[in-house]
Short mmCIF file of C-alpha atoms in Angstrom, two decimals:
data_model
loop_
_atom_site.label_atom_id
_atom_site.label_comp_id
_atom_site.label_asym_id
_atom_site.label_seq_id
_atom_site.Cartn_x
_atom_site.Cartn_y
_atom_site.Cartn_z
CA GLY A 30 0.00 0.00 0.00
CA ALA A 31 0.87 3.65 -0.12
CA GLY A 32 1.52 3.92 3.60
CA VAL A 33 1.12 2.25 6.98
CA SER A 34 -2.55 1.62 7.71
CA GLN A 35 -3.97 1.21 11.20
CA SER A 36 -7.45 0.20 12.27
CA PRO A 37 -9.62 1.16 13.94
CA SER A 38 -8.74 4.84 14.09
CA ASN A 39 -10.72 5.19 17.32
CA LYS A 40 -11.72 2.57 19.87
CA VAL A 41 -13.80 3.14 22.97
CA THR A 42 -14.03 0.20 25.34
CA GLU A 43 -15.08 -0.61 28.87
CA LYS A 44 -12.59 -1.44 31.58
CA GLY A 45 -11.90 -5.17 31.64
CA LYS A 46 -12.67 -5.83 27.98
CA ASP A 47 -10.11 -7.09 25.46
CA VAL A 48 -9.17 -5.05 22.38
CA GLU A 49 -7.31 -5.80 19.15
CA LEU A 50 -5.49 -3.15 17.16
CA ARG A 51 -4.39 -3.85 13.60
CA CYS A 52 -1.45 -2.60 11.56
CA ASP A 53 -0.82 -3.07 7.82
CA PRO A 54 2.80 -2.07 7.10
CA ILE A 55 4.23 -0.85 3.83
CA SER A 56 4.72 -3.76 1.49
CA GLY A 57 8.29 -5.07 1.57
CA HIS A 58 9.22 -3.51 4.91
CA THR A 59 10.64 -6.24 7.11
CA ALA A 60 10.77 -4.21 10.34
CA LEU A 61 7.61 -3.29 12.27
CA TYR A 62 7.29 -1.39 15.54
CA TRP A 63 4.49 -0.62 17.98
CA TYR A 64 4.66 2.51 20.13
CA ARG A 65 2.31 4.13 22.62
CA GLN A 66 1.88 7.89 22.83
CA SER A 67 0.18 9.35 25.89
CA LEU A 68 -0.85 12.99 26.25
CA GLY A 69 2.22 15.10 27.00
CA GLN A 70 4.52 12.11 26.82
CA GLY A 71 6.99 10.93 24.25
CA LEU A 72 6.65 7.74 22.30
CA GLU A 73 6.95 4.64 24.45
CA PHE A 74 8.41 1.59 22.68
CA LEU A 75 6.29 -1.55 22.97
CA ILE A 76 7.51 -4.25 20.58
CA TYR A 77 9.67 -4.75 17.48
CA PHE A 78 9.43 -7.36 14.73
CA GLN A 79 12.22 -8.00 12.22
CA GLY A 80 11.57 -10.54 9.49
CA ASN A 81 11.25 -14.05 10.88
CA SER A 82 13.34 -13.34 13.99
CA ALA A 83 11.90 -13.56 17.48
CA PRO A 84 10.29 -10.21 18.36
CA ASP A 85 11.81 -7.81 20.86
CA LYS A 86 9.06 -7.65 23.49
CA SER A 87 11.08 -5.74 26.06
CA GLY A 88 8.78 -2.69 25.97
CA LEU A 89 5.49 -4.41 26.70
CA PRO A 90 4.28 -2.92 30.01
CA SER A 91 2.55 -6.04 31.34
CA ASP A 92 1.49 -9.56 30.40
CA ARG A 93 -1.89 -8.15 29.39
CA PHE A 94 -0.20 -6.88 26.24
CA SER A 95 0.75 -9.18 23.36
CA ALA A 96 1.41 -8.81 19.66
CA GLU A 97 1.83 -11.03 16.67
CA ARG A 98 2.83 -10.59 13.07
CA THR A 99 1.43 -13.04 10.57
CA GLY A 100 3.27 -13.90 7.37
CA GLY A 101 5.78 -11.15 7.97
CA SER A 102 3.16 -8.53 7.15
CA VAL A 103 0.04 -7.61 9.15
CA SER A 104 0.45 -7.18 12.89
CA THR A 105 -2.10 -7.26 15.69
CA LEU A 106 -1.60 -5.75 19.14
CA THR A 107 -3.90 -7.26 21.75
CA ILE A 108 -4.62 -5.77 25.15
CA GLN A 109 -6.46 -8.04 27.54
CA ARG A 110 -8.56 -6.86 30.49
CA THR A 111 -8.06 -3.20 29.58
CA GLN A 112 -7.44 -0.65 32.32
CA GLN A 113 -7.97 3.11 32.27
CA GLU A 114 -4.22 3.70 32.21
CA ASP A 115 -4.12 1.90 28.83
CA SER A 116 -5.86 4.92 27.24
CA ALA A 117 -3.45 6.37 24.68
CA VAL A 118 -2.69 6.56 20.98
CA TYR A 119 -1.14 3.34 19.73
CA LEU A 120 1.19 3.90 16.79
CA CYS A 121 2.54 1.38 14.33
CA ALA A 122 5.55 2.01 12.11
CA SER A 123 7.37 0.02 9.46
CA SER A 124 10.93 0.71 8.52
CA GLN A 125 13.37 0.65 5.66
CA SER A 126 16.95 1.92 5.87
CA PHE A 127 16.34 3.37 9.33
CA ASN A 128 13.40 5.43 8.05
CA LEU A 129 10.33 4.90 10.21
CA PHE A 130 7.01 5.32 8.43
CA PHE A 131 4.20 5.81 10.92
CA GLY A 132 0.52 5.08 10.64
CA SER A 133 -2.06 7.56 11.86
CA GLY A 134 -2.56 5.58 15.04
CA THR A 135 -5.45 4.12 17.03
CA GLN A 136 -6.88 6.34 19.75
CA LEU A 137 -7.86 3.95 22.55
CA SER A 138 -10.16 5.20 25.29
CA VAL A 139 -10.92 2.92 28.23
CA LEU A 140 -13.96 4.00 30.24
CA ALA B 198 20.34 1.58 26.56
CA GLN B 199 19.95 4.96 24.96
CA SER B 200 17.90 7.96 26.03
CA VAL B 201 16.91 11.33 24.60
CA THR B 202 16.24 14.60 26.37
CA GLN B 203 14.41 17.47 24.75
CA LEU B 204 14.99 20.38 27.07
CA ASP B 205 12.14 22.61 25.90
CA SER B 206 8.58 21.34 26.00
CA GLN B 207 7.18 24.47 24.33
CA VAL B 208 8.86 27.03 22.07
CA PRO B 209 6.93 30.08 20.85
CA VAL B 210 8.60 32.09 18.08
CA PHE B 211 7.54 34.91 15.80
CA GLU B 212 7.12 34.28 12.09
CA GLU B 213 10.34 34.74 10.06
CA ALA B 214 12.49 34.53 13.21
CA PRO B 215 15.12 31.80 13.61
CA VAL B 216 14.51 28.84 15.90
CA GLU B 217 16.56 26.14 17.60
CA LEU B 218 15.03 23.06 19.19
CA ARG B 219 17.41 21.31 21.53
CA CYS B 220 18.07 17.59 21.78
CA ASN B 221 20.63 15.75 23.88
CA TYR B 222 21.17 12.01 23.94
CA SER B 223 22.86 9.43 26.11
CA SER B 224 24.48 6.28 24.79
CA SER B 225 27.50 4.07 25.42
CA VAL B 226 27.70 3.07 21.74
CA SER B 227 27.58 4.85 18.40
CA VAL B 228 24.17 6.20 17.52
CA TYR B 229 22.01 7.24 14.63
CA LEU B 230 19.91 10.37 15.22
CA PHE B 231 16.59 11.58 13.84
CA TRP B 232 14.09 14.39 14.01
CA TYR B 233 10.42 13.66 13.36
CA VAL B 234 7.58 16.17 13.00
CA GLN B 235 3.93 15.72 13.85
CA TYR B 236 1.63 18.36 12.35
CA PRO B 237 -1.77 18.86 14.01
CA ASN B 238 -4.02 15.85 13.46
CA GLN B 239 -1.41 14.09 11.32
CA GLY B 240 0.99 11.19 11.78
CA LEU B 241 4.72 11.51 12.44
CA GLN B 242 7.01 12.02 9.49
CA LEU B 243 10.76 12.10 9.14
CA LEU B 244 12.38 15.55 8.97
CA LEU B 245 16.01 14.49 8.77
CA LYS B 246 18.48 11.88 9.97
CA TYR B 247 22.14 11.47 10.79
CA LEU B 248 23.69 8.07 10.10
CA SER B 249 27.29 8.94 9.25
CA GLY B 250 29.42 11.40 7.30
CA SER B 251 28.93 15.15 7.49
CA THR B 252 27.75 16.25 10.91
CA LEU B 253 25.52 18.94 9.38
CA VAL B 254 22.37 17.36 8.03
CA LYS B 255 19.76 19.10 5.93
CA GLY B 256 16.16 17.98 5.88
CA ILE B 257 12.81 18.92 4.44
CA ASN B 258 11.18 22.35 4.74
CA GLY B 259 14.47 24.19 5.30
CA PHE B 260 15.38 22.49 8.59
CA GLU B 261 18.88 21.37 9.46
CA ALA B 262 20.57 19.74 12.43
CA GLU B 263 24.13 19.33 13.58
CA PHE B 264 25.51 16.23 15.28
CA ASN B 265 27.94 17.14 18.05
CA LYS B 266 29.50 14.01 19.51
CA SER B 267 31.46 15.77 22.26
CA GLN B 268 28.32 17.49 23.54
CA THR B 269 26.06 14.52 22.73
CA SER B 270 23.65 16.90 21.02
CA PHE B 271 21.61 17.00 17.83
CA HIS B 272 19.90 20.40 17.82
CA LEU B 273 17.41 21.29 15.11
CA ARG B 274 17.52 24.73 13.50
CA LYS B 275 15.69 26.81 10.93
CA PRO B 276 16.79 30.34 9.97
CA SER B 277 13.28 31.66 9.29
CA VAL B 278 10.10 29.93 10.41
CA HIS B 279 6.67 30.00 8.80
CA ILE B 280 3.22 29.63 10.31
CA SER B 281 3.07 26.18 8.70
CA ASP B 282 5.99 25.02 10.88
CA THR B 283 3.69 24.96 13.92
CA ALA B 284 3.86 21.33 15.04
CA GLU B 285 5.28 18.88 17.58
CA TYR B 286 8.91 17.91 17.01
CA PHE B 287 10.45 14.70 18.32
CA CYS B 288 14.12 13.79 18.52
CA ALA B 289 14.97 10.08 18.36
CA VAL B 290 18.04 7.84 18.64
CA THR B 291 18.83 4.28 17.69
CA THR B 292 21.89 2.08 17.12
CA TRP B 293 23.03 0.01 14.16
CA THR B 294 20.64 -2.80 15.10
CA GLY B 295 17.63 -0.49 14.74
CA ASN B 296 15.66 -2.67 17.13
CA GLN B 297 14.53 0.23 19.27
CA PHE B 298 14.13 3.90 18.50
CA TYR B 299 14.14 5.99 21.69
CA PHE B 300 12.12 9.19 21.43
CA GLY B 301 12.20 12.38 23.45
CA THR B 302 9.06 13.83 25.00
CA GLY B 303 8.69 16.31 22.16
CA THR B 304 8.87 20.08 21.68
CA SER B 305 5.76 21.98 20.71
CA LEU B 306 6.75 24.76 18.29
CA THR B 307 4.21 27.54 17.92
CA VAL B 308 4.85 30.18 15.26
CA ILE B 309 3.20 33.49 16.07
CA PRO B 310 2.07 35.76 13.20
#
């Protein structure tokens, strides 16, 4: 595709529910990142996928967070039993030659 | 691990005036440095990057940055700003592995007419 696509663009959920966020990277980009951006904060690294290698999960804040990347392309970030502190914009980026290309993000609101 | 500090959270500047947005980093290994811009209601996009070579790097929209290894800095500059430069600017650092990009907390640049 022309760019990194994320869906949904907005998600409102109730505390305790599970949510899935989707990312379609730019075709051919082997590296994919998930970040979280909270109001007034920088970008917090969550997870990194590179080709078929084991992902770098060192940024996931708790075991309620998980992510997978199927076929080296589409990625899904899952948050189980959502909490209010999970409310943020979740950004996906794919990379080529150290250039990160970001999607528009998913605004997650946990009520 | 690496870290990035952006010393100014907000920078107001008059139109056509020069501006400098400051960025300092910390790392025990060689780094690659980046500036990203986020315009209102848009996604982040790359302004410029330093990987190697000349320490003065030119980017889009007339911005430039200079890598200073001794001062561990990568400040962003523009000699004359426009209203359209109003945005959030993020400095970022990574290493040759590229497995993590560490971002600063951002500087909000507001250009005043």
